[in-house]
Amino acid sequence: MLDNIRIVLVNTFHPGNIGAAARAMKNMGLTRLYLVSPKDYPSFEASQRASSATDVLENAVVVDTLAEALEGCSLVTGTTARLRAVRWPQVDSRECGELLFEESEQHEVALVFGRERTGLHNEELELCQYLVNIPTSEAYTSLNVASAVQVLSYEIFMASRKGQAPVEKKAGKKEKADRPATADQLEGMYGHFFDTMQGLDYFGERNPEYVMRRLRCLFGRSRTSLREVQILRGLLSAAQGRKQKPRE
Ligand code: SAH
């Protein structure tokens, strides 16, 4: 699905930023880079900064105008460091990730980034249906362009993972013991606590119901694992005088 998403860099001045953007994209599963009149490209510095994402650079499509980069796209979003007078619908980075991912399930979409110094010009923004702003501190709202690519690629990636069940590894015996204990395992432990405390004459003046409820709250909050239940029950057995091993 992410194959339908284009990252478009307009008039990038520093080749290092192009390389860093390619790397940011590949980390997040994006591969389609469009370069509109880059100042200095191809370049050694771009390849260096791309690290293991030189394939994204090699497959980049270089064009003269933004309009060419957007051919075939049914949704175009443009990024901006400043929120402007509301002439465009505006979304934040999270909403942008969701919007682009959803649309990309059906159609080609593009996310456009501007020049390091002057961003996107008005005639370029006119080609965008939405403006995207990454929320920042008011003291400094302008991110490095490759950092902006990183944040928005991450949001697209996270949107693509939503709703997907996490991949469950087949748990071995060891992992099973690390899972949260089941209700019956916890009940067994509470019963064991109760018997032990009673055996030790712990309750005395104390209200057993209250004490047991507090213990349930404590272990409930901590999502106790089976392994931990086993440790505690071993301790309780020892306190009961059973299974007590002489100290070595
Ligand atoms: N002075 C320019 C700053 C350009 S920063 C301006 O005001 O637009 C270079 C590019 O990085 C921007 O064109 C945009 O693509 C991206 N960018 C930087 N900060 C951003 C932010 N807070 N939200 C979204 N994109 C941002």
mmCIF file of C-alpha atoms and ligand atoms in Angstrom:
data_model
loop_
_atom_site.group_PDB
_atom_site.id
_atom_site.type_symbol
_atom_site.label_atom_id
_atom_site.label_comp_id
_atom_site.label_asym_id
_atom_site.label_seq_id
_atom_site.Cartn_x
_atom_site.Cartn_y
_atom_site.Cartn_z
ATOM 1 C CA MET A 1 0.000 0.000 0.000
ATOM 2 C CA LEU A 2 2.816 2.386 0.870
ATOM 3 C CA ASP A 3 3.880 1.977 -2.770
ATOM 4 C CA ASN A 4 1.185 4.477 -3.718
ATOM 5 C CA ILE A 5 2.758 7.233 -1.640
ATOM 6 C CA ARG A 6 5.185 9.715 -3.221
ATOM 7 C CA ILE A 7 7.473 11.931 -1.217
ATOM 8 C CA VAL A 8 8.193 15.037 -3.262
ATOM 9 C CA LEU A 9 11.091 17.375 -2.443
ATOM 10 C CA VAL A 10 10.937 20.737 -4.187
ATOM 11 C CA ASN A 11 14.158 22.565 -5.142
ATOM 12 C CA THR A 12 16.203 21.064 -2.325
ATOM 13 C CA PHE A 13 19.412 23.049 -1.876
ATOM 14 C CA HIS A 14 21.610 20.722 0.208
ATOM 15 C CA PRO A 15 22.186 17.253 -1.284
ATOM 16 C CA GLY A 16 22.724 15.918 2.254
ATOM 17 C CA ASN A 17 19.077 16.639 2.983
ATOM 18 C CA ILE A 18 18.029 14.546 -0.025
ATOM 19 C CA GLY A 19 20.085 11.609 1.267
ATOM 20 C CA ALA A 20 18.759 11.984 4.807
ATOM 21 C CA ALA A 21 15.191 12.121 3.461
ATOM 22 C CA ALA A 22 15.756 8.912 1.466
ATOM 23 C CA ARG A 23 16.980 7.172 4.604
ATOM 24 C CA ALA A 24 14.042 8.458 6.670
ATOM 25 C CA MET A 25 11.672 7.121 4.019
ATOM 26 C CA LYS A 26 13.232 3.668 3.824
ATOM 27 C CA ASN A 27 13.185 3.308 7.614
ATOM 28 C CA MET A 28 9.422 3.808 7.418
ATOM 29 C CA GLY A 29 8.708 1.589 4.420
ATOM 30 C CA LEU A 30 8.402 4.354 1.803
ATOM 31 C CA THR A 31 10.312 4.066 -1.463
ATOM 32 C CA ARG A 32 8.993 6.557 -4.015
ATOM 33 C CA LEU A 33 11.043 9.730 -3.986
ATOM 34 C CA TYR A 34 10.431 12.569 -6.469
ATOM 35 C CA LEU A 35 12.915 15.404 -6.787
ATOM 36 C CA VAL A 36 11.755 18.645 -8.394
ATOM 37 C CA SER A 37 14.782 20.554 -9.785
ATOM 38 C CA PRO A 38 17.233 19.640 -7.051
ATOM 39 C CA LYS A 39 20.141 22.095 -6.799
ATOM 40 C CA ASP A 40 22.878 19.472 -6.703
ATOM 41 C CA TYR A 41 21.943 15.927 -7.625
ATOM 42 C CA PRO A 42 23.131 13.176 -8.015
ATOM 43 C CA SER A 43 25.753 13.821 -5.420
ATOM 44 C CA PHE A 44 28.222 11.942 -3.276
ATOM 45 C CA GLU A 45 26.942 13.686 -0.169
ATOM 46 C CA ALA A 46 23.371 12.562 -0.842
ATOM 47 C CA SER A 47 24.499 8.943 -1.237
ATOM 48 C CA GLN A 48 26.570 9.164 1.914
ATOM 49 C CA ARG A 49 23.708 10.494 4.001
ATOM 50 C CA ALA A 50 21.325 7.902 2.556
ATOM 51 C CA SER A 51 23.475 5.139 4.059
ATOM 52 C CA SER A 52 21.650 1.875 3.260
ATOM 53 C CA ALA A 53 18.880 3.683 1.410
ATOM 54 C CA THR A 54 20.851 4.387 -1.778
ATOM 55 C CA ASP A 55 18.275 2.258 -3.644
ATOM 56 C CA VAL A 56 15.644 4.895 -2.830
ATOM 57 C CA LEU A 57 17.979 7.553 -4.283
ATOM 58 C CA GLU A 58 18.796 5.493 -7.368
ATOM 59 C CA ASN A 59 15.106 5.026 -8.106
ATOM 60 C CA ALA A 60 14.242 8.685 -7.446
ATOM 61 C CA VAL A 61 12.370 10.417 -10.250
ATOM 62 C CA VAL A 62 13.857 13.802 -11.136
ATOM 63 C CA VAL A 63 11.505 16.298 -12.811
ATOM 64 C CA ASP A 64 11.497 20.007 -13.658
ATOM 65 C CA THR A 65 8.178 21.088 -12.192
ATOM 66 C CA LEU A 66 5.982 20.159 -9.248
ATOM 67 C CA ALA A 67 3.059 19.566 -11.612
ATOM 68 C CA GLU A 68 5.037 16.771 -13.301
ATOM 69 C CA ALA A 69 5.766 15.132 -9.955
ATOM 70 C CA LEU A 70 2.066 15.131 -9.112
ATOM 71 C CA GLU A 71 0.800 13.561 -12.331
ATOM 72 C CA GLY A 72 -1.655 10.761 -11.533
ATOM 73 C CA CYS A 73 -2.101 11.718 -7.853
ATOM 74 C CA SER A 74 -5.628 12.066 -6.507
ATOM 75 C CA LEU A 75 -4.597 13.548 -3.181
ATOM 76 C CA VAL A 76 -1.813 16.087 -2.699
ATOM 77 C CA THR A 77 -0.769 17.388 0.694
ATOM 78 C CA GLY A 78 1.777 20.192 1.116
ATOM 79 C CA THR A 79 3.842 20.787 4.232
ATOM 80 C CA THR A 80 4.370 24.116 5.909
ATOM 81 C CA ALA A 81 6.298 25.328 8.926
ATOM 82 C CA ARG A 82 3.775 28.109 9.513
ATOM 83 C CA LEU A 83 0.034 27.873 9.687
ATOM 84 C CA ARG A 84 -1.373 30.263 7.159
ATOM 85 C CA ALA A 85 -4.595 32.132 6.705
ATOM 86 C CA VAL A 86 -7.191 29.413 6.271
ATOM 87 C CA ARG A 87 -7.308 29.092 2.524
ATOM 88 C CA TRP A 88 -6.686 25.352 2.633
ATOM 89 C CA PRO A 89 -7.948 22.641 4.901
ATOM 90 C CA GLN A 90 -5.156 22.102 7.414
ATOM 91 C CA VAL A 91 -4.179 18.913 9.199
ATOM 92 C CA ASP A 92 -1.524 18.068 11.751
ATOM 93 C CA SER A 93 1.115 15.378 11.313
ATOM 94 C CA ARG A 94 -0.985 12.598 12.857
ATOM 95 C CA GLU A 95 -4.052 13.390 10.775
ATOM 96 C CA CYS A 96 -1.834 13.609 7.698
ATOM 97 C CA GLY A 97 -0.509 10.070 8.261
ATOM 98 C CA GLU A 98 -4.029 8.696 8.495
ATOM 99 C CA LEU A 99 -5.363 10.706 5.571
ATOM 100 C CA LEU A 100 -2.556 9.717 3.210
ATOM 101 C CA PHE A 101 -2.515 6.093 4.223
ATOM 102 C CA GLU A 102 -6.286 5.691 3.827
ATOM 103 C CA GLU A 103 -6.332 7.366 0.420
ATOM 104 C CA SER A 104 -3.282 5.409 -0.717
ATOM 105 C CA GLU A 105 -5.205 2.170 -0.303
ATOM 106 C CA GLN A 106 -7.080 3.186 -3.488
ATOM 107 C CA HIS A 107 -5.093 5.892 -5.244
ATOM 108 C CA GLU A 108 -1.739 7.515 -5.785
ATOM 109 C CA VAL A 109 -1.035 10.276 -3.265
ATOM 110 C CA ALA A 110 1.774 12.789 -2.720
ATOM 111 C CA LEU A 111 3.317 14.586 0.224
ATOM 112 C CA VAL A 112 5.248 17.696 -0.832
ATOM 113 C CA PHE A 113 8.166 19.328 1.008
ATOM 114 C CA GLY A 114 9.556 22.790 0.352
ATOM 115 C CA ARG A 115 12.921 24.519 0.021
ATOM 116 C CA GLU A 116 15.178 24.792 3.048
ATOM 117 C CA ARG A 117 15.029 28.608 3.122
ATOM 118 C CA THR A 118 11.686 29.574 1.705
ATOM 119 C CA GLY A 119 9.475 26.489 1.898
ATOM 120 C CA LEU A 120 6.754 26.046 -0.717
ATOM 121 C CA HIS A 121 5.689 29.059 -2.768
ATOM 122 C CA ASN A 122 2.051 30.036 -3.059
ATOM 123 C CA GLU A 123 1.661 28.756 -6.614
ATOM 124 C CA GLU A 124 2.930 25.359 -5.388
ATOM 125 C CA LEU A 125 0.568 25.372 -2.434
ATOM 126 C CA GLU A 126 -2.266 25.976 -4.898
ATOM 127 C CA LEU A 127 -1.614 22.450 -6.211
ATOM 128 C CA CYS A 128 -2.242 20.956 -2.738
ATOM 129 C CA GLN A 129 -5.623 19.992 -1.323
ATOM 130 C CA TYR A 130 -4.420 19.987 2.275
ATOM 131 C CA LEU A 131 -1.715 21.765 4.233
ATOM 132 C CA VAL A 132 0.166 19.772 6.828
ATOM 133 C CA ASN A 133 1.853 21.263 9.857
ATOM 134 C CA ILE A 134 3.981 19.387 12.365
ATOM 135 C CA PRO A 135 3.221 20.919 15.761
ATOM 136 C CA THR A 136 6.333 22.439 17.327
ATOM 137 C CA SER A 137 7.424 24.798 20.061
ATOM 138 C CA GLU A 138 6.397 28.344 19.204
ATOM 139 C CA ALA A 139 9.976 29.427 19.782
ATOM 140 C CA TYR A 140 11.118 27.665 16.568
ATOM 141 C CA THR A 141 8.575 26.160 14.213
ATOM 142 C CA SER A 142 10.760 25.252 11.244
ATOM 143 C CA LEU A 143 12.227 21.735 11.146
ATOM 144 C CA ASN A 144 15.063 20.652 8.918
ATOM 145 C CA VAL A 145 13.381 19.353 5.775
ATOM 146 C CA ALA A 146 14.721 15.781 6.198
ATOM 147 C CA SER A 147 13.534 15.797 9.823
ATOM 148 C CA ALA A 148 10.088 16.819 8.593
ATOM 149 C CA VAL A 149 10.199 13.907 6.122
ATOM 150 C CA GLN A 150 11.103 11.609 9.035
ATOM 151 C CA VAL A 151 8.217 12.728 11.250
ATOM 152 C CA LEU A 152 5.595 12.457 8.530
ATOM 153 C CA SER A 153 6.908 9.154 7.159
ATOM 154 C CA TYR A 154 6.683 7.794 10.694
ATOM 155 C CA GLU A 155 3.086 8.952 10.986
ATOM 156 C CA ILE A 156 2.211 7.242 7.697
ATOM 157 C CA PHE A 157 3.922 4.070 8.894
ATOM 158 C CA MET A 158 2.059 4.119 12.215
ATOM 159 C CA ALA A 159 -1.246 4.731 10.431
ATOM 160 C CA SER A 160 -0.517 1.714 8.212
ATOM 161 C CA ARG A 161 0.003 -0.471 11.272
ATOM 162 C CA LYS A 162 -3.217 0.533 12.977
ATOM 163 C CA GLY A 163 -5.750 -2.247 13.144
ATOM 164 C CA GLN A 164 -3.139 -4.856 12.297
ATOM 165 C CA ALA A 165 -2.968 -7.502 14.983
ATOM 166 C CA PRO A 166 0.509 -7.557 16.497
ATOM 167 C CA VAL A 167 2.486 -10.515 15.217
ATOM 168 C CA GLU A 168 2.186 -13.177 17.921
ATOM 169 C CA LYS A 169 5.200 -15.366 18.258
ATOM 170 C CA LYS A 170 4.499 -18.929 19.225
ATOM 171 C CA ALA A 171 5.308 -18.799 22.897
ATOM 172 C CA GLY A 172 7.643 -21.421 24.323
ATOM 173 C CA LYS A 173 7.444 -22.646 27.908
ATOM 174 C CA LYS A 174 9.712 -19.848 29.077
ATOM 175 C CA GLU A 175 7.658 -17.084 27.423
ATOM 176 C CA LYS A 176 4.412 -18.598 28.705
ATOM 177 C CA ALA A 177 5.625 -18.195 32.278
ATOM 178 C CA ASP A 178 6.242 -14.499 31.562
ATOM 179 C CA ARG A 179 2.686 -13.846 30.445
ATOM 180 C CA PRO A 180 0.280 -12.283 32.948
ATOM 181 C CA ALA A 181 -1.079 -14.962 35.291
ATOM 182 C CA THR A 182 -4.617 -16.159 34.597
ATOM 183 C CA ALA A 183 -7.547 -15.584 36.959
ATOM 184 C CA ASP A 184 -7.391 -19.147 38.324
ATOM 185 C CA GLN A 185 -3.637 -18.902 38.914
ATOM 186 C CA LEU A 186 -4.156 -15.659 40.823
ATOM 187 C CA GLU A 187 -7.036 -17.160 42.815
ATOM 188 C CA GLY A 188 -4.765 -20.049 43.781
ATOM 189 C CA MET A 189 -2.191 -17.549 44.996
ATOM 190 C CA TYR A 190 -4.723 -15.481 47.001
ATOM 191 C CA GLY A 191 -5.994 -18.672 48.649
ATOM 192 C CA HIS A 192 -2.417 -19.601 49.457
ATOM 193 C CA PHE A 193 -1.796 -16.129 50.934
ATOM 194 C CA PHE A 194 -4.905 -16.409 53.056
ATOM 195 C CA ASP A 195 -4.043 -19.854 54.411
ATOM 196 C CA THR A 196 -0.473 -18.839 55.150
ATOM 197 C CA MET A 197 -1.439 -15.622 56.879
ATOM 198 C CA GLN A 198 -4.016 -17.424 58.929
ATOM 199 C CA GLY A 199 -1.476 -20.134 59.797
ATOM 200 C CA LEU A 200 0.927 -17.433 60.962
ATOM 201 C CA ASP A 201 -1.813 -15.735 63.034
ATOM 202 C CA TYR A 202 -1.199 -12.641 60.975
ATOM 203 C CA PHE A 203 -4.769 -11.368 60.957
ATOM 204 C CA GLY A 204 -5.278 -10.934 64.705
ATOM 205 C CA GLU A 205 -7.215 -7.661 64.974
ATOM 206 C CA ARG A 206 -6.978 -7.054 61.248
ATOM 207 C CA ASN A 207 -9.942 -7.550 58.967
ATOM 208 C CA PRO A 208 -9.036 -10.465 56.639
ATOM 209 C CA GLU A 209 -11.482 -9.310 53.951
ATOM 210 C CA TYR A 210 -9.934 -5.870 53.831
ATOM 211 C CA VAL A 211 -6.379 -7.199 53.777
ATOM 212 C CA MET A 212 -7.162 -9.671 51.014
ATOM 213 C CA ARG A 213 -8.842 -6.953 48.940
ATOM 214 C CA ARG A 214 -5.744 -4.758 49.241
ATOM 215 C CA LEU A 215 -3.559 -7.664 48.130
ATOM 216 C CA ARG A 216 -5.817 -8.234 45.137
ATOM 217 C CA CYS A 217 -5.503 -4.540 44.240
ATOM 218 C CA LEU A 218 -1.722 -4.703 44.539
ATOM 219 C CA PHE A 219 -1.276 -7.754 42.329
ATOM 220 C CA GLY A 220 -4.028 -6.659 39.940
ATOM 221 C CA ARG A 221 -2.167 -3.397 39.276
ATOM 222 C CA SER A 222 1.147 -5.109 38.696
ATOM 223 C CA ARG A 223 -0.086 -7.603 36.078
ATOM 224 C CA THR A 224 1.708 -10.386 37.933
ATOM 225 C CA SER A 225 3.136 -13.116 35.695
ATOM 226 C CA LEU A 226 2.858 -16.868 36.248
ATOM 227 C CA ARG A 227 6.561 -16.969 37.037
ATOM 228 C CA GLU A 228 6.066 -14.352 39.754
ATOM 229 C CA VAL A 229 3.061 -16.248 41.127
ATOM 230 C CA GLN A 230 5.275 -19.340 41.364
ATOM 231 C CA ILE A 231 7.987 -17.409 43.212
ATOM 232 C CA LEU A 232 5.492 -15.969 45.687
ATOM 233 C CA ARG A 233 3.854 -19.336 46.245
ATOM 234 C CA GLY A 234 7.280 -20.877 46.869
ATOM 235 C CA LEU A 235 7.845 -18.213 49.481
ATOM 236 C CA LEU A 236 4.447 -18.856 51.050
ATOM 237 C CA SER A 237 5.131 -22.606 51.169
ATOM 238 C CA ALA A 238 8.428 -21.885 52.874
ATOM 239 C CA ALA A 239 6.643 -19.671 55.392
ATOM 240 C CA GLN A 240 4.228 -22.512 56.003
ATOM 241 C CA GLY A 241 7.189 -24.686 56.839
ATOM 242 C CA ARG A 242 6.814 -26.863 53.810
ATOM 243 C CA LYS A 243 9.393 -27.481 51.116
ATOM 244 C CA GLN A 244 11.839 -25.597 53.271
ATOM 245 C CA LYS A 245 15.353 -26.380 52.144
ATOM 246 C CA PRO A 246 18.171 -26.131 54.602
ATOM 247 C CA ARG A 247 20.486 -23.216 53.772
ATOM 248 C CA GLU A 248 23.595 -24.262 51.963
HETATM 249 N N1 SAH B 1 10.869 29.383 6.147
HETATM 250 C C1 SAH B 1 10.289 28.238 5.572
HETATM 251 C C2 SAH B 1 10.830 27.024 6.266
HETATM 252 C C3 SAH B 1 11.128 25.937 5.352
HETATM 253 S S1 SAH B 1 11.655 24.535 6.203
HETATM 254 C C4 SAH B 1 8.779 28.299 5.730
HETATM 255 O O1 SAH B 1 8.326 29.067 6.526
HETATM 256 O O2 SAH B 1 8.064 27.547 5.065
HETATM 257 C C5 SAH B 1 11.784 23.419 4.854
HETATM 258 C C6 SAH B 1 10.641 22.481 4.679
HETATM 259 O O3 SAH B 1 10.583 21.569 5.788
HETATM 260 C C7 SAH B 1 9.275 23.091 4.610
HETATM 261 O O4 SAH B 1 8.967 23.593 3.331
HETATM 262 C C8 SAH B 1 8.412 21.894 4.953
HETATM 263 O O5 SAH B 1 8.351 21.046 3.833
HETATM 264 C C9 SAH B 1 9.241 21.203 6.025
HETATM 265 N N2 SAH B 1 8.889 21.664 7.374
HETATM 266 C C10 SAH B 1 9.671 22.313 8.250
HETATM 267 N N3 SAH B 1 9.033 22.551 9.403
HETATM 268 C C11 SAH B 1 7.806 22.021 9.283
HETATM 269 C C12 SAH B 1 6.675 21.912 10.143
HETATM 270 N N4 SAH B 1 6.661 22.422 11.370
HETATM 271 N N5 SAH B 1 5.575 21.281 9.669
HETATM 272 C C13 SAH B 1 5.559 20.752 8.422
HETATM 273 N N6 SAH B 1 6.591 20.821 7.570
HETATM 274 C C14 SAH B 1 7.708 21.441 7.983
#
